[in-house]
Coordinates of C-alpha atoms in Angstrom, one line a residue:
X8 CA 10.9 -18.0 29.4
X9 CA 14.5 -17.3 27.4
X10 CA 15.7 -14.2 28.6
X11 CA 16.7 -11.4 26.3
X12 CA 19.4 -9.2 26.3
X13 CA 18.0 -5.3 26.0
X14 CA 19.6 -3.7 23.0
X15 CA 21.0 -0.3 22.8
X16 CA 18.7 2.4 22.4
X17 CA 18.8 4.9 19.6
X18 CA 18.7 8.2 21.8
X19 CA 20.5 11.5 22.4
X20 CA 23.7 11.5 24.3
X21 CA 23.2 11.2 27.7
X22 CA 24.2 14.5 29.6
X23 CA 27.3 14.2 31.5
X24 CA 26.2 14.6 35.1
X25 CA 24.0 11.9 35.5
X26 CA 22.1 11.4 38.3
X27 CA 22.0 15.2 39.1
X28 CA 18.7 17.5 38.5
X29 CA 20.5 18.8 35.4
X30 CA 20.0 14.5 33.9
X31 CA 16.5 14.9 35.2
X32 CA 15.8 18.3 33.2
X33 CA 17.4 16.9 29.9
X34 CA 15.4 13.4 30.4
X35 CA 12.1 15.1 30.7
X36 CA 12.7 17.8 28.2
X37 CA 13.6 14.8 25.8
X38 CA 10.2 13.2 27.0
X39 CA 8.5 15.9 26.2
X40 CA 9.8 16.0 22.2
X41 CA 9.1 12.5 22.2
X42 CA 5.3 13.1 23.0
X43 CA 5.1 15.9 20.7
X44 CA 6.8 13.5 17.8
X45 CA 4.4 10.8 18.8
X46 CA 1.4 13.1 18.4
X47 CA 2.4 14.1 15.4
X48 CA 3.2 11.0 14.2
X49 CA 0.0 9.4 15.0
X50 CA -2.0 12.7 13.6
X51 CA -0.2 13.0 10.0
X52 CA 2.3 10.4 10.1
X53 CA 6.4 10.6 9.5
X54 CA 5.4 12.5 6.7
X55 CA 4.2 15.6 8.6
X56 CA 7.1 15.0 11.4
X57 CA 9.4 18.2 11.5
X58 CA 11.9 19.7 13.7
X59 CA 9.2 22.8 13.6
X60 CA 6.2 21.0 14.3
X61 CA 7.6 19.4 17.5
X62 CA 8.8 22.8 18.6
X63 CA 6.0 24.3 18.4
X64 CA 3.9 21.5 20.4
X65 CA 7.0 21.8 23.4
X66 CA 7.5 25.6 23.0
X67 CA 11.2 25.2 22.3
X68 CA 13.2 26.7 19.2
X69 CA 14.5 24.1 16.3
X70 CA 18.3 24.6 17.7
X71 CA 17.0 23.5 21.1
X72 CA 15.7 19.9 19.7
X73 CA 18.6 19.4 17.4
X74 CA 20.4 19.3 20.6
X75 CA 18.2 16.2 21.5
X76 CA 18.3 14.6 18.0
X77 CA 20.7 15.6 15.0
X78 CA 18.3 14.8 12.6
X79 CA 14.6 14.3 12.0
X80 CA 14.9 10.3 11.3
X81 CA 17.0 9.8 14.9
X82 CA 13.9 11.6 16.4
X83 CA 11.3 9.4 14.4
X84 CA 13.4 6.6 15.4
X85 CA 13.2 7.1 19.0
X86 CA 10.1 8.0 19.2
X87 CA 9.2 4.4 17.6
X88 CA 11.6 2.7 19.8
X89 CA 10.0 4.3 22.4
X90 CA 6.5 1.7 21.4
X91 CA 8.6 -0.8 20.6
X92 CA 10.1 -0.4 24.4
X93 CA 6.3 -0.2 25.7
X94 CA 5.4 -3.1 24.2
X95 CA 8.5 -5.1 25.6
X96 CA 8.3 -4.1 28.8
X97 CA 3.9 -5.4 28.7
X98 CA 5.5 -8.7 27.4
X99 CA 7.9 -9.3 29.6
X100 CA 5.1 -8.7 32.5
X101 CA 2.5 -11.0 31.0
X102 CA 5.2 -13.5 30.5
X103 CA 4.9 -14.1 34.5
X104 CA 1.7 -15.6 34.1
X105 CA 1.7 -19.2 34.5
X106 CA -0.3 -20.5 31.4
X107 CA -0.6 -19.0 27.3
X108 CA -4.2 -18.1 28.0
X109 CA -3.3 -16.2 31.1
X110 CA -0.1 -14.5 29.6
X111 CA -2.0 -13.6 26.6
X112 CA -5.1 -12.0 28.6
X113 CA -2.7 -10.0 30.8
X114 CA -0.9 -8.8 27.7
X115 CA -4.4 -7.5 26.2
X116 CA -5.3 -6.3 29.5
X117 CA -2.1 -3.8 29.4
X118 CA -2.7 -2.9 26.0
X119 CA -6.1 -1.8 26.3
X120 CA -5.0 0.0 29.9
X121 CA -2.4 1.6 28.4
X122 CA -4.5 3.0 25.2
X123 CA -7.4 3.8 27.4
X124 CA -5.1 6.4 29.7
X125 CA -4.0 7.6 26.9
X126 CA -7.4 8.6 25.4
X127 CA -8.0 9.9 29.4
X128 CA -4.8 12.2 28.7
X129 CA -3.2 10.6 32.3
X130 CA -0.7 9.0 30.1
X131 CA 1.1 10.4 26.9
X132 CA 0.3 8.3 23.5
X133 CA 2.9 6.3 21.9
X134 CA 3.0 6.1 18.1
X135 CA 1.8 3.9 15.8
X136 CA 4.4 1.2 14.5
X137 CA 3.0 1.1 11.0
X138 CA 5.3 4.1 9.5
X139 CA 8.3 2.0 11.1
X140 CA 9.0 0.7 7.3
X141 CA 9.5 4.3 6.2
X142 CA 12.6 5.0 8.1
X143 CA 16.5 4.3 6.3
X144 CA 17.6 0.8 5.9
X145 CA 19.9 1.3 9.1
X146 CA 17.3 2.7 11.7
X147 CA 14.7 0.1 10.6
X148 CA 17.0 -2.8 10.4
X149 CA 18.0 -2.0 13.9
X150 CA 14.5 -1.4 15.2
X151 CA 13.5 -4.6 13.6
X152 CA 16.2 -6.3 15.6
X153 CA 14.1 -5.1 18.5
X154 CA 10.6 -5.9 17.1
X155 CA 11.8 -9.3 16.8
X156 CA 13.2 -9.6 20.6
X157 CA 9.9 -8.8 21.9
X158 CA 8.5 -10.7 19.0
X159 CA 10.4 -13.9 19.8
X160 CA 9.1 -13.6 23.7
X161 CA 5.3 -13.6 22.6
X162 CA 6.5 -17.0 20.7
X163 CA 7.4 -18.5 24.1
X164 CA 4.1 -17.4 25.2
X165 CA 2.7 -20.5 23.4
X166 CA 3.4 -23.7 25.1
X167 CA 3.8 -25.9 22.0
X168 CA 5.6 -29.2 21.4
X169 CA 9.3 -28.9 20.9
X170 CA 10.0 -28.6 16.8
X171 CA 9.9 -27.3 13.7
X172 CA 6.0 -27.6 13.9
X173 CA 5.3 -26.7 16.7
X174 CA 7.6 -23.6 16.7
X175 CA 5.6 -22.7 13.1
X176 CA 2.2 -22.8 15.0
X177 CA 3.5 -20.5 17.8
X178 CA 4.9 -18.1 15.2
X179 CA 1.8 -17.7 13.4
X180 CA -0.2 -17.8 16.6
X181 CA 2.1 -14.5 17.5
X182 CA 2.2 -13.0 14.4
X183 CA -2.1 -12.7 14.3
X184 CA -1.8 -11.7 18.4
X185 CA 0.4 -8.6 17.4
X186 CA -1.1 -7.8 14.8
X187 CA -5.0 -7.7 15.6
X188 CA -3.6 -6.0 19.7
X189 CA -1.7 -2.9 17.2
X190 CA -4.8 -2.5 15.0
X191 CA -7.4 -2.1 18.0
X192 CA -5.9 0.8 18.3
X193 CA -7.9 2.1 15.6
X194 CA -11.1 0.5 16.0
X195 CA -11.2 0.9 19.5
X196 CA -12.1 4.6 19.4
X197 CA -15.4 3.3 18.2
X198 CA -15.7 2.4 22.1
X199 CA -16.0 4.6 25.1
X200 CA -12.9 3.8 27.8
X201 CA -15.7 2.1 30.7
X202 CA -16.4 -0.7 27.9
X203 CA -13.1 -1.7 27.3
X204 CA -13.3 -4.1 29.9
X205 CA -16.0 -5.9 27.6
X206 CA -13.4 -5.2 25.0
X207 CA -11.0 -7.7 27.0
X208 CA -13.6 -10.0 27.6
X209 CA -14.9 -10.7 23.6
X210 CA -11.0 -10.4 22.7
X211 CA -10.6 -13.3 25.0
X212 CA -13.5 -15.1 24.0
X213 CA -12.1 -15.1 20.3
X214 CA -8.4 -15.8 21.0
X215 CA -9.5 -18.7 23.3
X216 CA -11.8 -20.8 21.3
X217 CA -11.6 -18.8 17.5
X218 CA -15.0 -18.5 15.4
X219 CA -15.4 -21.7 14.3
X220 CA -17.5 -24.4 16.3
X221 CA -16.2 -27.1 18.0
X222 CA -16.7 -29.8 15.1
X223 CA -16.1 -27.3 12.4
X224 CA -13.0 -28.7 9.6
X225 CA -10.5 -26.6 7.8
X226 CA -11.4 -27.4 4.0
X227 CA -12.1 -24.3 2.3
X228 CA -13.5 -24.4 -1.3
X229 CA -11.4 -22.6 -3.7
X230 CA -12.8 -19.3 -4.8
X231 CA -12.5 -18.7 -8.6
X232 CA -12.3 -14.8 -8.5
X233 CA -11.5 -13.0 -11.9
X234 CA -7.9 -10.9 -10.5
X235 CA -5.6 -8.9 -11.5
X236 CA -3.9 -10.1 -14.7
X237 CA 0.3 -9.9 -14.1
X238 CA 0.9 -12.1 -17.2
X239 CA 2.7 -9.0 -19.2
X240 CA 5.7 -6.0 -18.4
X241 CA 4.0 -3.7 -20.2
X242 CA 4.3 -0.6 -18.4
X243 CA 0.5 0.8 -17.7
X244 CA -1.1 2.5 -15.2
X245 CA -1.6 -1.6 -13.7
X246 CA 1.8 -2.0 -13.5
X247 CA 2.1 0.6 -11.7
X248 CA -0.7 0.3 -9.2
X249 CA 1.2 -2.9 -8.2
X250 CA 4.7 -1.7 -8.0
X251 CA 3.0 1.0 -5.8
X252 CA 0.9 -2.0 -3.7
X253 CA 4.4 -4.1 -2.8
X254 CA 6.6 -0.8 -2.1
X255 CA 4.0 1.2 0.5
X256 CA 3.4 -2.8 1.6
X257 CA 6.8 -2.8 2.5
X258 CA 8.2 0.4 2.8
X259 CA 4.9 2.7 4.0
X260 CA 3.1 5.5 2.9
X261 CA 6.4 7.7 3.3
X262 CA 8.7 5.5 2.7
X263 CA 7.1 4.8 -0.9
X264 CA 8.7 7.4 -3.0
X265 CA 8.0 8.1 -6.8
X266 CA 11.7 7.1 -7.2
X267 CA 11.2 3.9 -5.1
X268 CA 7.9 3.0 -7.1
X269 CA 9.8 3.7 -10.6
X270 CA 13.0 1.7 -9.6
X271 CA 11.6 -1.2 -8.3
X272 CA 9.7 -1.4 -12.7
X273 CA 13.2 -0.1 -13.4
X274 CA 11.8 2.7 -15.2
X275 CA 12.8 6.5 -14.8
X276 CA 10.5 9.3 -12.5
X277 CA 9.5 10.9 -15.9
X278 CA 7.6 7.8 -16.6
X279 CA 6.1 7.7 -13.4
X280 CA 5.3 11.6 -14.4
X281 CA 4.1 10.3 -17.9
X282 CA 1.2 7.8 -16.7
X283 CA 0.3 9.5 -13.7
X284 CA -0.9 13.0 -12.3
X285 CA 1.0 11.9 -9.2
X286 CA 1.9 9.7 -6.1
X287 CA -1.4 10.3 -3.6
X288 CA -3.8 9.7 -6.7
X289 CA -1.9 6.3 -7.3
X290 CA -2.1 5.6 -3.8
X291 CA -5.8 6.1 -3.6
X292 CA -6.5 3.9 -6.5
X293 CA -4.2 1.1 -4.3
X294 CA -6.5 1.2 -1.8
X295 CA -9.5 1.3 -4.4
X296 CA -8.2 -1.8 -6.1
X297 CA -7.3 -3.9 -2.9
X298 CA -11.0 -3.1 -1.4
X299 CA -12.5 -3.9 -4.9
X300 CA -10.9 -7.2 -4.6
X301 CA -11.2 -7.9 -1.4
X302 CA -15.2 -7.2 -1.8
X303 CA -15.6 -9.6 -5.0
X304 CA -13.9 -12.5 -3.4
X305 CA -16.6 -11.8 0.2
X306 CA -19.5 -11.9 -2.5
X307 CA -18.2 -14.7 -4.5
X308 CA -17.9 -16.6 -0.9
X309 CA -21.1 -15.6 -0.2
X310 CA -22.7 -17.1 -3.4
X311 CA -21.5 -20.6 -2.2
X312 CA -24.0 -23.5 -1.4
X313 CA -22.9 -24.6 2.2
X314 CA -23.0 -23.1 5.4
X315 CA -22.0 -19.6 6.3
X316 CA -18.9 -21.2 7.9
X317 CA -17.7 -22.4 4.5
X318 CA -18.4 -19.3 2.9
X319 CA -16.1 -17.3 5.8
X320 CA -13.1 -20.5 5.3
X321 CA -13.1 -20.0 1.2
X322 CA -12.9 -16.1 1.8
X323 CA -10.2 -16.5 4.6
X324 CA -8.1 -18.9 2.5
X325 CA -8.8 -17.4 -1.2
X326 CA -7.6 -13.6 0.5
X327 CA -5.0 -15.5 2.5
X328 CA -3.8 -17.1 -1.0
X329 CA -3.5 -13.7 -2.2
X330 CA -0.7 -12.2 0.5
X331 CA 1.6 -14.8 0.3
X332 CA 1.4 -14.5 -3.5
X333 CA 2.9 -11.4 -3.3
X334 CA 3.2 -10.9 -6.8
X335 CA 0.1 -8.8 -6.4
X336 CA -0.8 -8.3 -3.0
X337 CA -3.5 -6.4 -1.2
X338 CA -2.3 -3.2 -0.1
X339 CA -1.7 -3.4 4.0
X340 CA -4.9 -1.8 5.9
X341 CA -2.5 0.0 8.4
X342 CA -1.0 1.9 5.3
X343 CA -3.8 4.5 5.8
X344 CA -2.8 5.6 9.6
X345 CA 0.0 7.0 7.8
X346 CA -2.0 9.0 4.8
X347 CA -2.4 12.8 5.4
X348 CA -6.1 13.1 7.5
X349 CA -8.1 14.6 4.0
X350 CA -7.4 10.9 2.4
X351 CA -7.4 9.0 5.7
X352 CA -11.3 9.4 6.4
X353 CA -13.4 7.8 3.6
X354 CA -10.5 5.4 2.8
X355 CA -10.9 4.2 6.7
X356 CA -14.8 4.1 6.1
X357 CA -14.5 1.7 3.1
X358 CA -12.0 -0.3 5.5
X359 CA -15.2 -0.2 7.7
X360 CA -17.9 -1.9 5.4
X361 CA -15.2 -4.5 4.1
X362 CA -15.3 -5.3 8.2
X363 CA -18.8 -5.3 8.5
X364 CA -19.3 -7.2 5.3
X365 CA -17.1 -10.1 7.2
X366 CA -19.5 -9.3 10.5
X367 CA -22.8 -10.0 8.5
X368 CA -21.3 -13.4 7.9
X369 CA -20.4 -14.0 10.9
X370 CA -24.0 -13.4 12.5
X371 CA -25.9 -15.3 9.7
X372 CA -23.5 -18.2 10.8
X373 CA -24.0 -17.6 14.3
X374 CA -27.9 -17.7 13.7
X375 CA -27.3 -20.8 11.8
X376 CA -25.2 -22.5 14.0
X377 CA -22.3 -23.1 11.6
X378 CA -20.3 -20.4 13.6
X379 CA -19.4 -19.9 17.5
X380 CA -21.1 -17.1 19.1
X381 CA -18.7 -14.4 19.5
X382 CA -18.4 -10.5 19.2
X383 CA -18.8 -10.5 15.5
X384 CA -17.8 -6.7 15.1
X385 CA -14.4 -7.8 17.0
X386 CA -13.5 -10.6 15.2
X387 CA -14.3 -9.3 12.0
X388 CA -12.0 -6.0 12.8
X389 CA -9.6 -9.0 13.8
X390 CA -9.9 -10.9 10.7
X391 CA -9.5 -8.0 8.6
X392 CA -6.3 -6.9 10.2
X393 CA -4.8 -10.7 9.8
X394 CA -5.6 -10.9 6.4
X395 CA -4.0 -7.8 5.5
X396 CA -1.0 -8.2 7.7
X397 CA -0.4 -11.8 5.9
X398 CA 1.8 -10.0 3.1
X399 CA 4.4 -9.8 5.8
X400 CA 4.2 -13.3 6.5
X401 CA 4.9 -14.4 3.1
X402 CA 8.4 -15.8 3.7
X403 CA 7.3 -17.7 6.3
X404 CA 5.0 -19.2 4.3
X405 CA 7.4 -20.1 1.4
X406 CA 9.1 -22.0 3.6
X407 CA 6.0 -24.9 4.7
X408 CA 5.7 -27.8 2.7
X409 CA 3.0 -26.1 0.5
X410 CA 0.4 -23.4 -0.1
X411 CA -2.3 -25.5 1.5
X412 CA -0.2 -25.9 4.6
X413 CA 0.5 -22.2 5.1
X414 CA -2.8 -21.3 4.9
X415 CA -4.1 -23.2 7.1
X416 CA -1.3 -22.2 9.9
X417 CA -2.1 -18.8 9.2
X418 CA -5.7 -19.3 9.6
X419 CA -6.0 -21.6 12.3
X420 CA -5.2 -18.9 15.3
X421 CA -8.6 -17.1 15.4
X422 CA -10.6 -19.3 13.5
X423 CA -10.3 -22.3 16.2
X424 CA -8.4 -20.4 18.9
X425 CA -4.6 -19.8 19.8
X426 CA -4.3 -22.6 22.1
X427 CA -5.8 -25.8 20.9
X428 CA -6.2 -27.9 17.7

């Protein structure tokens, strides 16, 4: 495995006698803000993150933390590094194993040990990633430097041919692993901690062999799906809606101000003001619109002749399609860990049938044969999260020979396995 060089943490000053009980007292009293922030962060997102809130969870005045962190986006930055940091140092143990199956189950084994502490309160929760987009340009750019150093090490995980593509495979391969790993941690409450060990197990089970059958192909119909029509500038309330999609998509919840939304149409916050009551209505309507897709393309798959596994490959590759067009994207599935909890709750249920809509499929294939027998309630929570995290792949996409190609790359990972075909 390449070894990486840790970068430098964005933290407090360190107190000057280090080493003594005085360093120990300011280390724990800065562990202790960054639990509260966490909590907080994970409850109502980096929206609802103040200096007040914190103090109030550590019983310590708002001078006291300002002595920890000048400002409220140092402290939301640490306390994501802080993840990012947890998640390095369970890659860096996995990468001992001695083969990609066994590094990746060790690194789902940590994952789920780590979360299921957490939810046994013998360990303090780390916060979610997904507001990480919301931060300034300079904290994120410098987090993402570390995203991508831990990001790089799951890559050498994969032992792939030397190249272009077999480095492409291994990137996609790590970019689903990350991705379905940081959005168990919302499904997961759905389970009680003494079966995660299952948990491990059906994980396994998909990321070895995927949840197509051993002579199953990649040809997936193409899916004619009336869609949103982006063929004028007009600006509507649908222009809108997908100016609002791309900047939460790549920004976050927080991150996607009224000014952002209006500037990236080039248009002025009054005529924001003048199509829309405001930004959490638009926001729900985003979600609205990307579920409402996403469910006519599952029953247009669905209408298909063939077997249920070619009705699974058109959705994959017609919803796939869609993300790496990002001209009108689906909005991200993790943007609603970040909404305040009164919008979070039926939004997350609709997220739920869409995932069980993709579970039915997979049984009726199961029972038919046409699909392996797996954990369909895992692998479709899986499924969903990939799909929805493709928008962030999109570059990598534009640069394979052509759409087909990408798609299929992206796909492969948990529909035939991470480590074969």
């Amino acid at each position: 495995m390449a070894s990486v060089s840790a970068p430098q943490p964005i933290s407090a000053p360190d107190p000057q006698d280090s080493g003594t009980e005085t360093s120990d007292r300011f280390r724990a009293k800065r562990d202790r803000i960054l639990d509260a922030a966490a909590q907080i962060i994970n409850e109502k997102g980096l929206r609802g993150l103040t200096f007040v809130s914190v103090a109030e969870l550590v019983e310590m005045n708002t001078t006291s933390i300002t002595y920890y962190f000048k400002r409220k986006e140092l402290l939301a930055a640490a306390t994501l590094e802080r993840s990012i940091e947890d998640m390095l140092d369970a890659v860096t143990r996995s990468a001992r194993e001695a083969t990609p199956e066994a590094r990746v189950s060790r690194l789902v084994r940590i994952v789920l040990d780590n979360i299921a502490e957490e939810r046994t309160g013998t360990r303090p929760a780390r916060a979610r990633l997904s507001d990480m987009r919301a931060l300034n340009e300079e904290l994120r750019d410098e987090l993402g430097v570390q995203y991508m150093n831990m990001f790089r090490q799951v890559v050498d995980f994969f032992d792939v041919p030397r190249g272009d593509k077999g480095r492409e495979i291994a990137w996609a391969r790590t970019h689903v692993l990350l991705d379905t790993l940081h959005w168990c941690r919302i499904w997961i409450s759905k389970y009680s901690v003494g079966d995660y060990d299952r948990v491990h197990a059906r994980l396994m089970e998909l990321y070895r062999y995927g949840y197509a059958t051993d002579d199953a192909q990649w040809a997936p119909a193409t899916l004619d799906v009336q869609d949103i029509d982006d063929s004028t500038d007009e600006i509507n309330r649908e222009t809108y809606l997908r100016a609002a999609t791309v900047t939460i998509n790549e920004r976050g919840y927080r991150g996607a101000s009224v000014e952002r939304i209006a500037a990236f149409l080039n248009v002025s916050k009054g005529s924001f003001y003048h199509h829309l009551d405001g930004k959490d209505d638009l926001v729900l309507d985003c979600f609205d619109r990307s579920y409402g897709r996403v469910s006519r393309v599952q029953r247009a798959a669905m209408a298909l002749p063939g077997t249920w596994w070619d009705r699974l490959s058109a959705a994959t590759a017609t919803l796939t399609e869609v993300q790496f067009d990002s001209r009108v994207p689906l909005l991200r599935i993790t943007a609603l860990t970040a909404l305040p909890r009164e919008m979070r709750g039926p939004i997350l249920r609709r997220s739920d049938r869409m995932a069980q809509r993709f579970a039915g499929m997979m049984i009726d294939g199961i029972t038919e044969g046409s699909i392996r027998p797996i954990d369909p309630l895992i692998a479709s929570q899986c499924l969903v999260s990939s799909l929805n995290s493709a928008f962030d792949f999109r570059r990598w996409a534009e640069h394979r020979s052509d759409p087909e190609t990408a798609i299929r790359l992206y796909s492969q990972p948990l529909a035939f396995g991470l480590f074969g075909r």
